[in-house]
Amino acid sequence: MKFKSDAVLSAKSLRYFLQLIDNMSYTQASQILGITQPALTQQIKKIERAVGAPLFGQIGKKLYLTDAGIKMQETAKELFNTVNNAVDQIQKDTNSETGNISIGVLSSIEYQVIEDFIIEFNDLFPEITISLNMLTRNEILERLENNHIDLAIMHLPDESIKNWKPYKVKQIYMDEVLYLTHDDVPKNKKSISLEDANKNPWVSYPVEFYVPQILTQVFKDNRVDLPESNALFTSPYQLIRFAEKTNSDTAITESFYRAHKDQIDLTALHFDPRVRFDMSFIYRREKENIPRINNFFEHWDKFLAKESYSSRLEHVETI
């Protein structure tokens, strides 16, 4: 026999439901979730059919929660919290020198210093298995929320995270966006205005990536049009290779440039105004009480105490 609760308790449906509550917009919620709007609508209707009542009403273009929606919101949050707390409690009882640590890393981040640390950590604690996964922002947020990764490494601030209450942040490095150009630049020139950066064609990350989104906001705040891109790539290696082979300029993180500048045949300039942000660990608050996670952070701090992250960027080993 199939019960209606099977549909209600679908983790995917409940996650989509809670995301729609955060945005109160099918368009925005589906973009954050990385799905189509019809797919989101289908999941919401699936829950509504199971409970036998509408969860959302609409006045004009504005969504609101019905009484059934409010009750379902409370239930969905309780379910997620119960599962996550149970997982965290089990993990707290484990040894600090055994087990698994799963880390999600934003795919555009320069991660080789982190890899160097993982190699050193593995030498000290060979019975802790660390899984490093290169993910998109949507994938990271989904896996954080569902407790499928222990730690995330992302750029902040990130407006796609609406509820910070369950999470803590540990800064890794103050990063920024650099402009890479073919143009002959005087040696004493260290920065470029937004207006001048708009004169050449660009190659860029896709619009849903962090770097173009933060640049879009900076250009908008300064009333300058963001340059149009003649190509889009998901990897900084691809961006630089395309820019070097064409007459395009691009923008990448300062951390990536410092780690690979000997292999980059482009001139790097700061934007004026400078475009800065943090690279940070993000994790659920309960995670720091898990012995192996606490052990990981203790040795991370010792790793940086021996040599700073900034200094380590200067001599990462490229393969």
Tab-separated table of C-alpha atoms in Angstrom:
chain	number	residue	atom	x	y	z
A	1	MET	CA	0.000	0.000	0.000
A	2	LYS	CA	1.268	3.496	-0.845
A	3	PHE	CA	0.551	6.209	1.721
A	4	LYS	CA	0.044	9.888	0.954
A	5	SER	CA	2.810	10.686	3.448
A	6	ASP	CA	5.315	9.174	1.008
A	7	ALA	CA	4.875	12.238	-1.184
A	8	VAL	CA	4.782	14.694	1.714
A	9	LEU	CA	7.979	13.390	3.221
A	10	SER	CA	9.975	13.476	0.001
A	11	ALA	CA	13.171	15.295	0.980
A	12	LYS	CA	13.349	16.925	-2.433
A	13	SER	CA	9.770	18.215	-2.320
A	14	LEU	CA	10.194	19.606	1.198
A	15	ARG	CA	13.477	21.318	0.294
A	16	TYR	CA	11.869	22.917	-2.755
A	17	PHE	CA	8.915	23.980	-0.604
A	18	LEU	CA	11.180	25.684	1.961
A	19	GLN	CA	13.204	27.385	-0.766
A	20	LEU	CA	10.034	28.819	-2.287
A	21	ILE	CA	9.091	30.192	1.144
A	22	ASP	CA	12.494	31.899	1.380
A	23	ASN	CA	12.024	33.647	-1.965
A	24	MET	CA	8.252	33.823	-2.369
A	25	SER	CA	8.952	33.726	-6.089
A	26	TYR	CA	8.823	30.659	-8.323
A	27	THR	CA	11.308	32.287	-10.697
A	28	GLN	CA	13.932	33.117	-8.054
A	29	ALA	CA	13.518	29.860	-6.138
A	30	SER	CA	13.875	27.722	-9.273
A	31	GLN	CA	17.035	29.640	-10.252
A	32	ILE	CA	18.606	29.073	-6.832
A	33	LEU	CA	17.635	25.397	-6.906
A	34	GLY	CA	18.992	24.994	-10.419
A	35	ILE	CA	15.738	23.579	-11.815
A	36	THR	CA	13.044	24.795	-14.193
A	37	GLN	CA	10.025	26.681	-12.905
A	38	PRO	CA	7.594	23.953	-14.078
A	39	ALA	CA	9.634	21.346	-12.156
A	40	LEU	CA	9.335	23.446	-8.979
A	41	THR	CA	5.602	23.932	-9.526
A	42	GLN	CA	5.187	20.169	-9.950
A	43	GLN	CA	6.894	19.440	-6.620
A	44	ILE	CA	4.727	21.984	-4.766
A	45	LYS	CA	1.556	20.559	-6.323
A	46	LYS	CA	2.727	17.078	-5.275
A	47	ILE	CA	2.686	18.136	-1.609
A	48	GLU	CA	-0.608	20.011	-2.012
A	49	ARG	CA	-2.280	16.924	-3.484
A	50	ALA	CA	-0.995	14.819	-0.600
A	51	VAL	CA	-2.200	17.173	2.164
A	52	GLY	CA	-5.390	18.035	0.311
A	53	ALA	CA	-5.030	21.799	0.640
A	54	PRO	CA	-3.223	24.655	-1.132
A	55	LEU	CA	0.038	25.743	0.531
A	56	PHE	CA	0.322	29.102	-1.228
A	57	GLY	CA	-2.153	31.772	-2.196
A	58	GLN	CA	-1.599	34.722	-4.500
A	59	ILE	CA	-2.683	38.360	-4.416
A	60	GLY	CA	-1.752	40.001	-7.683
A	61	LYS	CA	1.811	38.819	-8.282
A	62	LYS	CA	2.562	38.301	-4.570
A	63	LEU	CA	2.638	34.839	-3.013
A	64	TYR	CA	1.611	34.197	0.578
A	65	LEU	CA	1.447	31.128	2.810
A	66	THR	CA	-1.981	29.703	3.555
A	67	ASP	CA	-2.791	28.273	6.992
A	68	ALA	CA	-1.931	24.828	5.602
A	69	GLY	CA	1.319	26.241	4.226
A	70	ILE	CA	2.289	27.664	7.621
A	71	LYS	CA	1.677	24.298	9.313
A	72	MET	CA	3.609	22.494	6.581
A	73	GLN	CA	6.511	24.941	6.948
A	74	GLU	CA	6.781	24.158	10.668
A	75	THR	CA	6.656	20.419	9.981
A	76	ALA	CA	9.244	20.564	7.190
A	77	LYS	CA	11.692	22.515	9.355
A	78	GLU	CA	11.194	20.107	12.262
A	79	LEU	CA	11.872	17.128	9.991
A	80	PHE	CA	15.076	18.609	8.576
A	81	ASN	CA	16.285	19.642	12.038
A	82	THR	CA	15.505	16.209	13.505
A	83	VAL	CA	17.449	14.373	10.801
A	84	ASN	CA	20.386	16.786	10.868
A	85	ASN	CA	20.600	16.755	14.669
A	86	ALA	CA	20.543	12.950	14.699
A	87	VAL	CA	23.384	12.789	12.160
A	88	ASP	CA	25.403	15.373	14.087
A	89	GLN	CA	24.851	13.601	17.417
A	90	ILE	CA	26.053	10.300	15.976
A	91	GLN	CA	29.136	12.018	14.554
A	92	LYS	CA	29.920	13.671	17.902
A	93	ASP	CA	30.362	10.245	19.458
A	94	THR	CA	33.087	9.270	17.001
A	95	ASN	CA	36.858	9.459	17.485
A	96	SER	CA	38.812	12.566	16.471
A	97	GLU	CA	41.278	10.463	14.446
A	98	THR	CA	38.877	8.301	12.412
A	99	GLY	CA	35.918	8.770	10.111
A	100	ASN	CA	35.077	10.828	7.043
A	101	ILE	CA	35.086	14.567	6.328
A	102	SER	CA	33.282	15.695	3.193
A	103	ILE	CA	34.166	19.125	1.809
A	104	GLY	CA	32.382	20.978	-0.996
A	105	VAL	CA	34.511	23.549	-2.806
A	106	LEU	CA	33.210	26.218	-5.158
A	107	SER	CA	34.508	25.199	-8.575
A	108	SER	CA	35.992	28.645	-9.352
A	109	ILE	CA	38.126	28.732	-6.175
A	110	GLU	CA	41.910	28.326	-6.183
A	111	TYR	CA	42.124	25.239	-3.967
A	112	GLN	CA	45.733	24.047	-4.162
A	113	VAL	CA	46.759	25.448	-0.770
A	114	ILE	CA	43.810	23.528	0.660
A	115	GLU	CA	45.031	20.390	-1.123
A	116	ASP	CA	48.492	20.916	0.400
A	117	PHE	CA	46.889	21.028	3.843
A	118	ILE	CA	44.848	17.880	3.175
A	119	ILE	CA	48.030	16.029	2.184
A	120	GLU	CA	49.729	17.131	5.422
A	121	PHE	CA	46.626	16.299	7.480
A	122	ASN	CA	46.444	12.843	5.894
A	123	ASP	CA	50.036	12.144	6.944
A	124	LEU	CA	49.066	12.911	10.546
A	125	PHE	CA	45.665	11.181	10.535
A	126	PRO	CA	45.625	8.470	7.853
A	127	GLU	CA	42.395	6.956	9.191
A	128	ILE	CA	40.395	10.113	8.454
A	129	THR	CA	39.144	10.051	4.875
A	130	ILE	CA	38.683	13.501	3.340
A	131	SER	CA	36.490	13.871	0.283
A	132	LEU	CA	37.006	17.084	-1.715
A	133	ASN	CA	34.187	17.803	-4.177
A	134	MET	CA	34.243	20.631	-6.750
A	135	LEU	CA	30.657	21.913	-6.875
A	136	THR	CA	28.460	24.744	-8.096
A	137	ARG	CA	26.911	27.167	-5.596
A	138	ASN	CA	23.512	25.481	-5.886
A	139	GLU	CA	25.037	22.059	-5.278
A	140	ILE	CA	26.958	23.312	-2.233
A	141	LEU	CA	23.890	24.962	-0.683
A	142	GLU	CA	21.762	21.860	-1.266
A	143	ARG	CA	24.335	19.532	0.276
A	144	LEU	CA	24.940	21.826	3.247
A	145	GLU	CA	21.233	22.040	3.939
A	146	ASN	CA	20.765	18.280	3.678
A	147	ASN	CA	23.886	17.492	5.727
A	148	HIS	CA	25.556	15.706	2.810
A	149	ILE	CA	28.791	17.672	3.239
A	150	ASP	CA	30.470	18.671	6.485
A	151	LEU	CA	32.219	21.820	5.260
A	152	ALA	CA	31.829	24.164	2.319
A	153	ILE	CA	34.442	26.537	0.913
A	154	MET	CA	32.751	29.505	-0.733
A	155	HIS	CA	33.029	33.188	-1.493
A	156	LEU	CA	31.144	35.542	0.833
A	157	PRO	CA	28.985	37.563	1.102
A	158	ASP	CA	26.551	35.403	-0.852
A	159	GLU	CA	22.970	36.607	-1.061
A	160	SER	CA	21.733	33.185	-2.192
A	161	ILE	CA	22.043	32.074	1.463
A	162	LYS	CA	18.888	33.547	3.001
A	163	ASN	CA	19.033	31.959	6.455
A	164	TRP	CA	22.367	32.135	8.278
A	165	LYS	CA	21.087	30.926	11.659
A	166	PRO	CA	22.120	27.256	11.171
A	167	TYR	CA	25.606	28.136	9.890
A	168	LYS	CA	28.959	29.432	11.069
A	169	VAL	CA	31.775	30.964	9.018
A	170	LYS	CA	35.557	30.660	9.337
A	171	GLN	CA	37.489	33.033	7.103
A	172	ILE	CA	40.291	31.587	4.986
A	173	TYR	CA	41.493	34.496	2.878
A	174	MET	CA	40.497	38.036	1.888
A	175	ASP	CA	40.310	37.757	-1.884
A	176	GLU	CA	39.403	40.128	-4.708
A	177	VAL	CA	38.639	40.185	-8.423
A	178	LEU	CA	41.482	41.186	-10.764
A	179	TYR	CA	41.178	42.447	-14.326
A	180	LEU	CA	43.421	40.667	-16.861
A	181	THR	CA	44.166	42.518	-20.083
A	182	HIS	CA	46.239	42.306	-23.283
A	183	ASP	CA	46.740	46.060	-23.392
A	184	ASP	CA	50.163	47.603	-22.887
A	185	VAL	CA	49.973	49.025	-19.400
A	186	PRO	CA	52.495	51.455	-17.873
A	187	LYS	CA	54.541	49.777	-15.143
A	188	ASN	CA	53.323	52.222	-12.510
A	189	LYS	CA	49.653	51.586	-13.315
A	190	LYS	CA	48.125	49.282	-10.730
A	191	SER	CA	44.372	49.709	-11.291
A	192	ILE	CA	41.751	50.306	-13.962
A	193	SER	CA	38.493	52.239	-13.784
A	194	LEU	CA	35.223	50.468	-14.461
A	195	GLU	CA	34.693	52.665	-17.517
A	196	ASP	CA	38.049	51.656	-19.023
A	197	ALA	CA	37.448	47.998	-18.225
A	198	ASN	CA	34.338	48.232	-20.379
A	199	LYS	CA	36.205	49.111	-23.593
A	200	ASN	CA	37.463	45.647	-24.619
A	201	PRO	CA	35.532	42.405	-25.256
A	202	TRP	CA	35.401	39.990	-22.316
A	203	VAL	CA	35.442	36.271	-21.677
A	204	SER	CA	33.700	35.456	-18.413
A	205	TYR	CA	32.204	32.868	-16.083
A	206	PRO	CA	28.487	32.035	-16.588
A	207	VAL	CA	26.165	34.612	-15.039
A	208	GLU	CA	25.185	32.330	-12.132
A	209	PHE	CA	28.800	32.181	-10.906
A	210	TYR	CA	29.968	34.337	-8.012
A	211	VAL	CA	32.535	36.523	-9.818
A	212	PRO	CA	30.196	37.879	-12.527
A	213	GLN	CA	27.468	38.425	-9.943
A	214	ILE	CA	29.642	40.495	-7.627
A	215	LEU	CA	31.049	42.425	-10.621
A	216	THR	CA	27.533	43.074	-11.904
A	217	GLN	CA	26.615	44.610	-8.547
A	218	VAL	CA	29.743	46.797	-8.423
A	219	PHE	CA	29.255	48.049	-11.991
A	220	LYS	CA	25.568	48.695	-11.278
A	221	ASP	CA	26.329	50.590	-8.061
A	222	ASN	CA	28.717	52.829	-10.007
A	223	ARG	CA	26.295	53.256	-12.930
A	224	VAL	CA	28.579	51.611	-15.456
A	225	ASP	CA	27.459	48.931	-17.900
A	226	LEU	CA	29.044	45.526	-17.364
A	227	PRO	CA	31.063	44.487	-20.445
A	228	GLU	CA	29.377	41.957	-22.700
A	229	SER	CA	31.094	38.570	-22.843
A	230	ASN	CA	31.885	36.889	-26.161
A	231	ALA	CA	32.415	33.513	-24.461
A	232	LEU	CA	31.572	31.840	-21.142
A	233	PHE	CA	33.605	29.193	-19.300
A	234	THR	CA	33.310	27.538	-15.885
A	235	SER	CA	37.052	27.176	-15.208
A	236	PRO	CA	39.635	29.936	-14.642
A	237	TYR	CA	42.090	27.897	-16.740
A	238	GLN	CA	39.646	28.043	-19.660
A	239	LEU	CA	39.079	31.767	-19.187
A	240	ILE	CA	42.767	32.567	-19.291
A	241	ARG	CA	43.534	30.265	-22.210
A	242	PHE	CA	40.693	31.760	-24.271
A	243	ALA	CA	41.720	35.314	-23.358
A	244	GLU	CA	45.354	34.652	-24.285
A	245	LYS	CA	44.404	33.154	-27.662
A	246	THR	CA	41.939	35.919	-28.574
A	247	ASN	CA	41.688	39.655	-28.124
A	248	SER	CA	39.542	39.261	-25.002
A	249	ASP	CA	40.105	40.476	-21.478
A	250	THR	CA	38.824	38.657	-18.405
A	251	ALA	CA	38.484	38.780	-14.622
A	252	ILE	CA	39.594	36.129	-12.123
A	253	THR	CA	40.307	35.947	-8.417
A	254	GLU	CA	43.524	37.376	-7.061
A	255	SER	CA	44.251	34.076	-5.282
A	256	PHE	CA	44.183	32.170	-8.580
A	257	TYR	CA	46.364	34.779	-10.281
A	258	ARG	CA	48.979	34.732	-7.500
A	259	ALA	CA	49.166	30.950	-7.593
A	260	HIS	CA	49.612	30.811	-11.396
A	261	LYS	CA	50.967	34.195	-12.469
A	262	ASP	CA	54.173	32.692	-13.919
A	263	GLN	CA	52.020	30.818	-16.449
A	264	ILE	CA	49.709	33.755	-17.303
A	265	ASP	CA	50.632	35.975	-20.238
A	266	LEU	CA	48.259	38.830	-19.350
A	267	THR	CA	48.599	41.988	-17.252
A	268	ALA	CA	46.711	42.018	-13.962
A	269	LEU	CA	45.144	45.185	-12.553
A	270	HIS	CA	42.977	45.969	-9.545
A	271	PHE	CA	39.553	47.374	-10.265
A	272	ASP	CA	38.911	50.946	-9.114
A	273	PRO	CA	36.974	50.660	-6.860
A	274	ARG	CA	38.486	47.373	-5.680
A	275	VAL	CA	36.187	44.345	-5.669
A	276	ARG	CA	36.912	42.378	-2.493
A	277	PHE	CA	35.274	39.411	-0.779
A	278	ASP	CA	36.082	36.589	1.632
A	279	MET	CA	36.931	32.989	0.896
A	280	SER	CA	35.588	31.061	3.881
A	281	PHE	CA	34.638	27.750	5.394
A	282	ILE	CA	30.876	27.458	5.985
A	283	TYR	CA	29.437	24.717	8.166
A	284	ARG	CA	26.458	23.869	10.338
A	285	ARG	CA	26.951	25.152	13.886
A	286	GLU	CA	26.915	21.664	15.418
A	287	LYS	CA	29.796	20.498	13.207
A	288	GLU	CA	32.531	22.140	15.286
A	289	ASN	CA	31.582	19.833	18.177
A	290	ILE	CA	32.330	16.731	16.119
A	291	PRO	CA	35.804	15.548	17.218
A	292	ARG	CA	37.306	15.002	13.769
A	293	ILE	CA	35.965	18.375	12.478
A	294	ASN	CA	37.372	20.132	15.528
A	295	ASN	CA	40.658	18.298	14.937
A	296	PHE	CA	40.620	19.417	11.278
A	297	PHE	CA	40.213	23.089	12.218
A	298	GLU	CA	42.858	22.927	14.953
A	299	HIS	CA	45.442	21.634	12.495
A	300	TRP	CA	44.285	24.083	9.814
A	301	ASP	CA	45.079	26.937	12.216
A	302	LYS	CA	48.498	25.404	12.946
A	303	PHE	CA	49.099	25.011	9.197
A	304	LEU	CA	48.496	28.726	8.621
A	305	ALA	CA	50.452	29.705	11.731
A	306	LYS	CA	53.560	28.119	10.167
A	307	GLU	CA	53.020	30.070	6.923
A	308	SER	CA	50.147	32.324	5.928
A	309	TYR	CA	47.670	31.472	3.201
A	310	SER	CA	48.852	34.516	1.253
A	311	SER	CA	52.465	33.374	1.359
A	312	ARG	CA	51.581	29.792	0.412
A	313	LEU	CA	49.863	31.047	-2.743
A	314	GLU	CA	53.226	32.215	-4.058
A	315	HIS	CA	54.672	28.714	-4.311
A	316	VAL	CA	51.884	26.239	-4.973
A	317	GLU	CA	52.997	23.303	-7.093
A	318	THR	CA	51.248	23.174	-10.460
A	319	ILE	CA	50.822	19.869	-12.280
